[in-house]
Coordinates of C-alpha atoms and ligand atoms in Angstrom, one line a residue:
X2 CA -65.7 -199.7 29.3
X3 CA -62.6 -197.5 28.9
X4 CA -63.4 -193.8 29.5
X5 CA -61.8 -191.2 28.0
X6 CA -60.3 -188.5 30.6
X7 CA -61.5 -184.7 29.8
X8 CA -61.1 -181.7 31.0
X9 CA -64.3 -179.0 30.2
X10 CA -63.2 -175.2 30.4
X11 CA -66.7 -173.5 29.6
X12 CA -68.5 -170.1 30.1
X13 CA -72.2 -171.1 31.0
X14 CA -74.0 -170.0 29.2
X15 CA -77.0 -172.5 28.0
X16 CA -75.1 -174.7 25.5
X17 CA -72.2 -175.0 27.7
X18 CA -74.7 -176.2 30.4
X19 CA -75.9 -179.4 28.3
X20 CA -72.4 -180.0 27.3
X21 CA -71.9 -180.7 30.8
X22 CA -74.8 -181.8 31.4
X23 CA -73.4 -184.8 29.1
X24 CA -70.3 -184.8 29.3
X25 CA -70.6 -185.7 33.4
X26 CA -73.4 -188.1 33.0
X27 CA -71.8 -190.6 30.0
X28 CA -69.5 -193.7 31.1
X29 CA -67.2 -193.2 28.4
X30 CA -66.5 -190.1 29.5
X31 CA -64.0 -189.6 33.0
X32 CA -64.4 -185.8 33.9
X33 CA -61.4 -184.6 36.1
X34 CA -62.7 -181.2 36.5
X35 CA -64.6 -178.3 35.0
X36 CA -63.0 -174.7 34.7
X37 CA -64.5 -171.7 34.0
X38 CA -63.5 -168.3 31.9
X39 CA -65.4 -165.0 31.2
X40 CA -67.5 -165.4 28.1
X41 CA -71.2 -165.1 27.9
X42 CA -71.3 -163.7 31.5
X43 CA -68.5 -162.4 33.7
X44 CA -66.0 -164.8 35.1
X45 CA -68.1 -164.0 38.3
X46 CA -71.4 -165.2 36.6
X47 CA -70.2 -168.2 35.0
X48 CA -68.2 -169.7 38.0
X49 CA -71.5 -168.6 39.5
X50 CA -73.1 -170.7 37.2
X51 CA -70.9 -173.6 37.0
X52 CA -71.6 -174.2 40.6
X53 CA -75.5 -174.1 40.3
X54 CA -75.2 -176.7 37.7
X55 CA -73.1 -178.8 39.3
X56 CA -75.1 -179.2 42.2
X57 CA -78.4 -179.9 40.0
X58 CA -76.7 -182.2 37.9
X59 CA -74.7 -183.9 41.2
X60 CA -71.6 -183.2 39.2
X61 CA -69.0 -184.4 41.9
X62 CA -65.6 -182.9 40.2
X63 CA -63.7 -179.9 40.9
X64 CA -64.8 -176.3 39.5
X65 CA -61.8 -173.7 39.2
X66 CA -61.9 -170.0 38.3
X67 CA -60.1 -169.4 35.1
X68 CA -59.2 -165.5 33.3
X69 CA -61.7 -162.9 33.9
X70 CA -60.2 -161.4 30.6
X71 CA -59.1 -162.4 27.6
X72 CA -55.2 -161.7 27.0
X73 CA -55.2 -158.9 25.0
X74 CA -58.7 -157.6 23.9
X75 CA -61.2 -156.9 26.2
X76 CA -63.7 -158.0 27.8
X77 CA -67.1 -158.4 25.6
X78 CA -69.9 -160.9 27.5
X79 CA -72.9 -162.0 25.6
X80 CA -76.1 -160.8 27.8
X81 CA -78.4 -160.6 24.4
X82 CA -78.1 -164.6 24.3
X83 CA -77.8 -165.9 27.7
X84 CA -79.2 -163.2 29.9
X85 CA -77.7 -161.4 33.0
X86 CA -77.6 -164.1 34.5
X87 CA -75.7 -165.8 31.8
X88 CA -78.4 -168.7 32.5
X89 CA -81.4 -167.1 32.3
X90 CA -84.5 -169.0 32.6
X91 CA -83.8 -171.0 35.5
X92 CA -83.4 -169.4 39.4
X93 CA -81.2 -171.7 41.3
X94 CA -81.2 -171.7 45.3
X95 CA -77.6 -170.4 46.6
X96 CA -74.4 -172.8 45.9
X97 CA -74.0 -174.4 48.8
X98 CA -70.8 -175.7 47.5
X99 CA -67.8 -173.3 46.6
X100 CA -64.8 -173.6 44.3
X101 CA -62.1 -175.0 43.7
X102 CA -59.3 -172.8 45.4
X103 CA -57.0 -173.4 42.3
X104 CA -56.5 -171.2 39.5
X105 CA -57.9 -172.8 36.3
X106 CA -54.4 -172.4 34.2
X107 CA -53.0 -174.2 38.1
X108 CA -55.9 -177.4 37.7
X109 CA -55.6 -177.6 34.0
X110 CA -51.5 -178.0 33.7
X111 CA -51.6 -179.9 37.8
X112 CA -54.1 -182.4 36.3
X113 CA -52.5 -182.4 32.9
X114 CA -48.9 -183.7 34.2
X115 CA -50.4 -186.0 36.8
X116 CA -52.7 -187.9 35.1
X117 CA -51.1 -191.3 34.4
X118 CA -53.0 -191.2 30.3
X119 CA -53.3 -188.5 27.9
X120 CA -56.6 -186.1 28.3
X121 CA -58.5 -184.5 26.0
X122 CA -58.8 -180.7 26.6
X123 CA -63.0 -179.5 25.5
X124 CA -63.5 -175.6 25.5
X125 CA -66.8 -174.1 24.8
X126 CA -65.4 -170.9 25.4
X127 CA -62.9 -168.2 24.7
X128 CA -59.7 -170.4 24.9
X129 CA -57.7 -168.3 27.4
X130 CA -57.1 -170.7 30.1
X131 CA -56.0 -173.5 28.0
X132 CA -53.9 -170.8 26.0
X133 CA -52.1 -169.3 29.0
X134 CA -51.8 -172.7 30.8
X135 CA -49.5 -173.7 27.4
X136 CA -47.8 -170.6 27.8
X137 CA -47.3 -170.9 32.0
X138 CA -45.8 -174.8 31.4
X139 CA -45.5 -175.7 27.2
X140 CA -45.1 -179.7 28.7
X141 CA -48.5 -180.1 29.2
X142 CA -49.1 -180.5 25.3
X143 CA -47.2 -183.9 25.5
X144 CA -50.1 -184.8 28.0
X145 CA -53.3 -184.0 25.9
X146 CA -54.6 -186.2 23.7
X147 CA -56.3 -183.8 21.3
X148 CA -58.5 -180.2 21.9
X149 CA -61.8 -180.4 20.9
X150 CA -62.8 -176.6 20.6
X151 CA -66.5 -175.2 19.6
X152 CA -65.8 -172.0 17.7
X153 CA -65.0 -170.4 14.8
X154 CA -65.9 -171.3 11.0
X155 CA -65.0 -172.0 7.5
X156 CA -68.0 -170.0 6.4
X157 CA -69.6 -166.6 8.0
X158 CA -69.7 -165.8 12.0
X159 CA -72.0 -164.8 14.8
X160 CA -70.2 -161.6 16.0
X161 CA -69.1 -160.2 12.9
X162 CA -69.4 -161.3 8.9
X163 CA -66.0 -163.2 9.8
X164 CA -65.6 -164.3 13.5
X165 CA -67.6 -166.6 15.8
X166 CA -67.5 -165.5 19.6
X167 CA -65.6 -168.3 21.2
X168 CA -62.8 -166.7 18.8
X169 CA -63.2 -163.2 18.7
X170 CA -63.6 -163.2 21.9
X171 CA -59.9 -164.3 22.7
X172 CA -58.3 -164.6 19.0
X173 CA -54.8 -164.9 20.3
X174 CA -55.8 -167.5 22.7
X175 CA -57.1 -169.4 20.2
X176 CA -54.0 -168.8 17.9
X177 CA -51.9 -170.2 20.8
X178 CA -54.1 -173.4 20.9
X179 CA -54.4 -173.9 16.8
X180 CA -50.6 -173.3 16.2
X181 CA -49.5 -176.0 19.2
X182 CA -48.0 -179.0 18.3
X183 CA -51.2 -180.9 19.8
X184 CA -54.2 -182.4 17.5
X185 CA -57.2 -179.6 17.0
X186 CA -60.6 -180.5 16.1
X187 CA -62.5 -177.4 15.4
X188 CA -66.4 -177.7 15.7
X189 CA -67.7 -174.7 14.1
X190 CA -70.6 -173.2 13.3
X191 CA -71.0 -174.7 10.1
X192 CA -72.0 -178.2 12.0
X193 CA -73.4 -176.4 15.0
X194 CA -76.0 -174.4 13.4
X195 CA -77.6 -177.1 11.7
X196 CA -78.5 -178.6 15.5
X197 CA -81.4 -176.4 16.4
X198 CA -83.3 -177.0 19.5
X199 CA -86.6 -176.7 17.7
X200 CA -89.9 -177.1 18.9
X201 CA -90.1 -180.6 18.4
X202 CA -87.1 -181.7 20.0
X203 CA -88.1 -179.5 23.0
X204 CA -91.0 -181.2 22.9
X205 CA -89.2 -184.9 22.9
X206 CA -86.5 -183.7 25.5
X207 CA -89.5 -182.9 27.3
X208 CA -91.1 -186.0 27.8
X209 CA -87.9 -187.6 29.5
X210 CA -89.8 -185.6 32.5
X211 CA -86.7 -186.2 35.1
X212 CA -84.5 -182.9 36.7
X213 CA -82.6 -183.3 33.5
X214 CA -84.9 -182.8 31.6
X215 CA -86.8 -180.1 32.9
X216 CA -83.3 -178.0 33.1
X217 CA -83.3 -178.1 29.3
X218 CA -87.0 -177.3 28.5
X219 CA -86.5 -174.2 30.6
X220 CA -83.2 -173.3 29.7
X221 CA -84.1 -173.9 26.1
X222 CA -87.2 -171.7 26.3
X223 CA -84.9 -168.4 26.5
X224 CA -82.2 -169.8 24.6
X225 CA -84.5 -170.1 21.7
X226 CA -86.1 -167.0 22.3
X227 CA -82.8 -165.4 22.4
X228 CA -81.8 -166.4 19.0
X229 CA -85.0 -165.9 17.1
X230 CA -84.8 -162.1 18.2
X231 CA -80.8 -161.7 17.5
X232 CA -80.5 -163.7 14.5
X233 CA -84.3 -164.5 13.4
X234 CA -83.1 -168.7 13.8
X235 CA -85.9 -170.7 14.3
X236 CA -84.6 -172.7 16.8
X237 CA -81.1 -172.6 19.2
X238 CA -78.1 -173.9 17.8
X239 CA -76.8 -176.3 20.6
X240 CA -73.2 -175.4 19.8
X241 CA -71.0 -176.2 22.5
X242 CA -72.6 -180.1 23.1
X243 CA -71.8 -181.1 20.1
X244 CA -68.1 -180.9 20.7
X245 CA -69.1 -183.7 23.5
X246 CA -71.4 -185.5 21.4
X247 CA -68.3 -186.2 19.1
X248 CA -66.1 -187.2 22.3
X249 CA -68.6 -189.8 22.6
X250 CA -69.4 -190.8 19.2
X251 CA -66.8 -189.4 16.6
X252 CA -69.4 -190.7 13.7
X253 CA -71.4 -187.8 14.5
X254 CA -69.2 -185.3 12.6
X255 CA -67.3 -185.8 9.3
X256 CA -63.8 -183.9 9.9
X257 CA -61.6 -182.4 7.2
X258 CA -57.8 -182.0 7.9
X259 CA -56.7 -178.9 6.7
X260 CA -54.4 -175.8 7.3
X261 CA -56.3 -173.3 9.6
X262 CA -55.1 -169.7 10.9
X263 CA -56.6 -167.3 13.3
X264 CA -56.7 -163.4 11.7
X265 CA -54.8 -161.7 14.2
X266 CA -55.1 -158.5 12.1
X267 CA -56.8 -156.0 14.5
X268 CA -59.0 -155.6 10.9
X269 CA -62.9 -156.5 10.5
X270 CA -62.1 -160.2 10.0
X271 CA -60.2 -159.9 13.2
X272 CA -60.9 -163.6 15.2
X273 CA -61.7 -165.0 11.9
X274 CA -60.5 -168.7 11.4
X275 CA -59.2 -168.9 8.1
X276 CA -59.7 -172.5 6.8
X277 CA -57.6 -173.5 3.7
X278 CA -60.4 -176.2 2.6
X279 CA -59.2 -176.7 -0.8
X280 CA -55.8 -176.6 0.0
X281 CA -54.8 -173.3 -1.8
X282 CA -51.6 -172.4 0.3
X283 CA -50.3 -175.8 0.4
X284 CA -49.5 -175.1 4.2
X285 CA -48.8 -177.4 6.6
X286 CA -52.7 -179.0 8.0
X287 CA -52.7 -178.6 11.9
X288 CA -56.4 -178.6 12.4
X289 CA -59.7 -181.6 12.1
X290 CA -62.6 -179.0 10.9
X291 CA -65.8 -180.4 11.2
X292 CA -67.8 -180.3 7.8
X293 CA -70.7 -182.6 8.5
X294 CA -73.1 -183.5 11.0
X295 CA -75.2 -186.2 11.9
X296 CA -78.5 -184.3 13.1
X297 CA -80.5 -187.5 14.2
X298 CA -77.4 -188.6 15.9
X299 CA -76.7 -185.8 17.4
X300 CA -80.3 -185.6 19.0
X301 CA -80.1 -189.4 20.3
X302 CA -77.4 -188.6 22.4
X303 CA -78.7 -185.7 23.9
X304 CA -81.8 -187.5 24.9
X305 CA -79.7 -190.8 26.1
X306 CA -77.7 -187.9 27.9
X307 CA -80.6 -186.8 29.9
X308 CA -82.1 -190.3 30.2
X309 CA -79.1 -190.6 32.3
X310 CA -80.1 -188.4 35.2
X311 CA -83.5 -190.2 35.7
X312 CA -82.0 -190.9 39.6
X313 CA -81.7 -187.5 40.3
Ligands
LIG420 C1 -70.6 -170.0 21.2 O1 -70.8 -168.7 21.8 C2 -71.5 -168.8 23.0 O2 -72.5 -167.8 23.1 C3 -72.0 -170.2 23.1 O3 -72.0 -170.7 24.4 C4 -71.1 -171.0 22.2 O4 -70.0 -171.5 23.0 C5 -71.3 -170.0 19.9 O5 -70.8 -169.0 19.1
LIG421 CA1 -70.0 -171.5 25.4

C-alpha cells in the first residue's frame, strides 16, 4: 500500500490527541514527525502532552517544540476546554522519553527538503510553525503536497461570532499558509461540529476495550463535559481528526473550491475566514473548504483507528 508522508503540528489538547492517535496507527499514513505549538495549553503543556501520548500510543517518530507564541497577537490558551493540563482526564506516569532537540520550524522545513516525495503538512493548531517555517525557507512549498488545516469557518466561530480558535489564535499565521502558492483544504467547523462524541459513540468506542480505547472514553468524558458547559453541545465535536480522517478517506468530506481570506483587521471579525462561497468577488479560489461530512464514515474510522492499537 502506498502511504502518504505527513507531518502533524498539533496543540494537545483532546482532539488533537485522536488525530494522532490515527494518524500514527493507519498504513496509509507514513508519519515523519509530530511538532508541537502553544494553543489549548502552553507550548510547555502540549510538548508535555505530546510526549505522554506518544509513549501510550508507542508512537516511534520524532516530537519537536514549535512557537510558544503566536507572531503577533498574544498568547490566549484554552483551559475551559482541555483543562490545565491541556489533557485533562487522564494522569500519565512521567515521559520517559524527551524531545526532539530541533526547533519545529528546523524539523518541518529539514524534513520538507529531504524527503525524496511531496508531504502533506496537518495542523490542528494555531498555524505558526508551518507559517514561520515558509517565511524562514519559502522552498519548502515546492515540497508539500497540500495543507490540511482544522480551523476557521464559512459560517459563525467558537471564540468570537466570527473566528474559530485555531485562527484567531494566530490569524496572520494562518494568512501566510492560505495565501501560499500550496493547495489548502480547510476543515472547519461547519463539518466538524456535526461529529459529536455522543454518548453512544462513547459507548461503541468503548467496547473496543484495548489501551486505545480506554484513552478516548476518558479523554472524552471531560471533553464532553467541557463543551456542554461552554457551549451547551451535547456531545464533543472531534474537530481536529477529522482533518486525518480525510487524509485517509477523502470521501468523507465534500470540498468546495473557493476564494478564502483571513480578516486581519484588528476588528471583532479579526481571525475570521472569509469564504467567498458563491463566488461574489470573482477572486482568484486558493482554498478546498469542506461543506459536507460523512458522519457514519467518519465514526468507522475512528473505531478501525482504535481497533488498530489492540497490541498495545
Ligand atoms: C480547535 O480548537 C481547539 O480547542 C481544538 O483542539 C481544535 O483544534 C477547534 O476550534
Ligand atoms: Ca487542536
Amino acid at each position: 500500500m502506498e502511504k502518504k508522508k505527513l507531518l502533524l503540528d498539533c496543540d494537545p489538547g483532546h482532539d488533537d490527541a485522536i488525530a494522532m492517535m490515527l494518524a500514527a496507527g493507519h498504513p496509509k499514513i507514513d508519519l515523519l514527525g509530530i511538532t508541537v505549538v502553544s494553543g489549548n495549553q502552553t507550548l510547555k503543556k502540549t510538548g508535555k502532552n505530546a510526549l505522554h501520548l506518544c509513549e501510550y500510543l508507542k508512537i516511534d517518530v520524532p516530537v519537536c517544540l514549535g512557537s510558544p507564541r503566536p507572531i503577533v497577537r498574544d498568547v490566549e490558551i484554552c483551559p475551559r476546554i482541555h483543562g490545565e493540563s491541556g489533557l485533562d482526564g487522564v494522569t500519565f506516569p512521567p515521559p520517559k522519553r524527551s524531545v526532539d532537540p530541533r526547533h519545529a520550524v528546523d524539523f518541518i522545513i529539514e524534513t520538507l527538503l529531504h524527503s525524496d516525495e511531496k508531504v502533506t503538512c496537518v495542523t490542528t493548531g494555531p498555524m505558526t510553525n508551518l507559517a514561520l517555517a515558509m517565511r524562514l525557507e519559502p522552498k519548502i512549498t515546492d515540497h508539500i503536497h497540500e495543507v490540511i488545516v482544522m480551523g476557521g469557518s464559512y459560517a459563525n466561530g467558537n471564540v468570537t461570532p466570527a473566528a474559530e480558535f485555531n485562527i484567531y489564535e494566530d490569524p496572520e499565521a494562518a494568512d501566510i499558509v492560505f495565501r501560499s502558492d500550496v493547495p489548502v483544504t480547510m476543515v472547519g467547523l461547519d463539518v466538524t461540529r456535526q461529529v459529536m462524541a455522543l454518548p453512544d459513540i462513547v459507548k461503541r468506542m468503548d467496547s473496543i476495550q484495548n489501551k486505545a480505547s480506554e484513552l478516548f472514553v476518558k479523554l472524552m468524558k471531560v471533553f464532553n463535559e467541557n463543551q456542554r458547559k461552554v457551549f451547551g453541545l451535547p456531545g464533543g465535536p472531534l474537530h481536529d481528526p477529522v482533518t486525518i480522517a480525510y487524509l485517509i478517506d477523502p470521501s468523507v468530506l465534500t470540498v468546495e473550491f473557493v476564494h478564502c481570506s483571513i480578516d486581519l483587521s484588528h476588528n471583532q471579525s479579526y481571525g475570521r475566514t472569509n469564504c467567498d462561497m458563491y463566488d461574489y468577488q470573482h477572486k482568484e479560489k486558493n482554498t478546498y473548504i469542506a461543506t459536507g461530512i460523512d458522519v457514519d464514515k467518519f465514526w468507522d474510522l475512528i473505531e478501525d483507528g482504535l481497533s488498530r492499537y489492540d497490541d498495545l
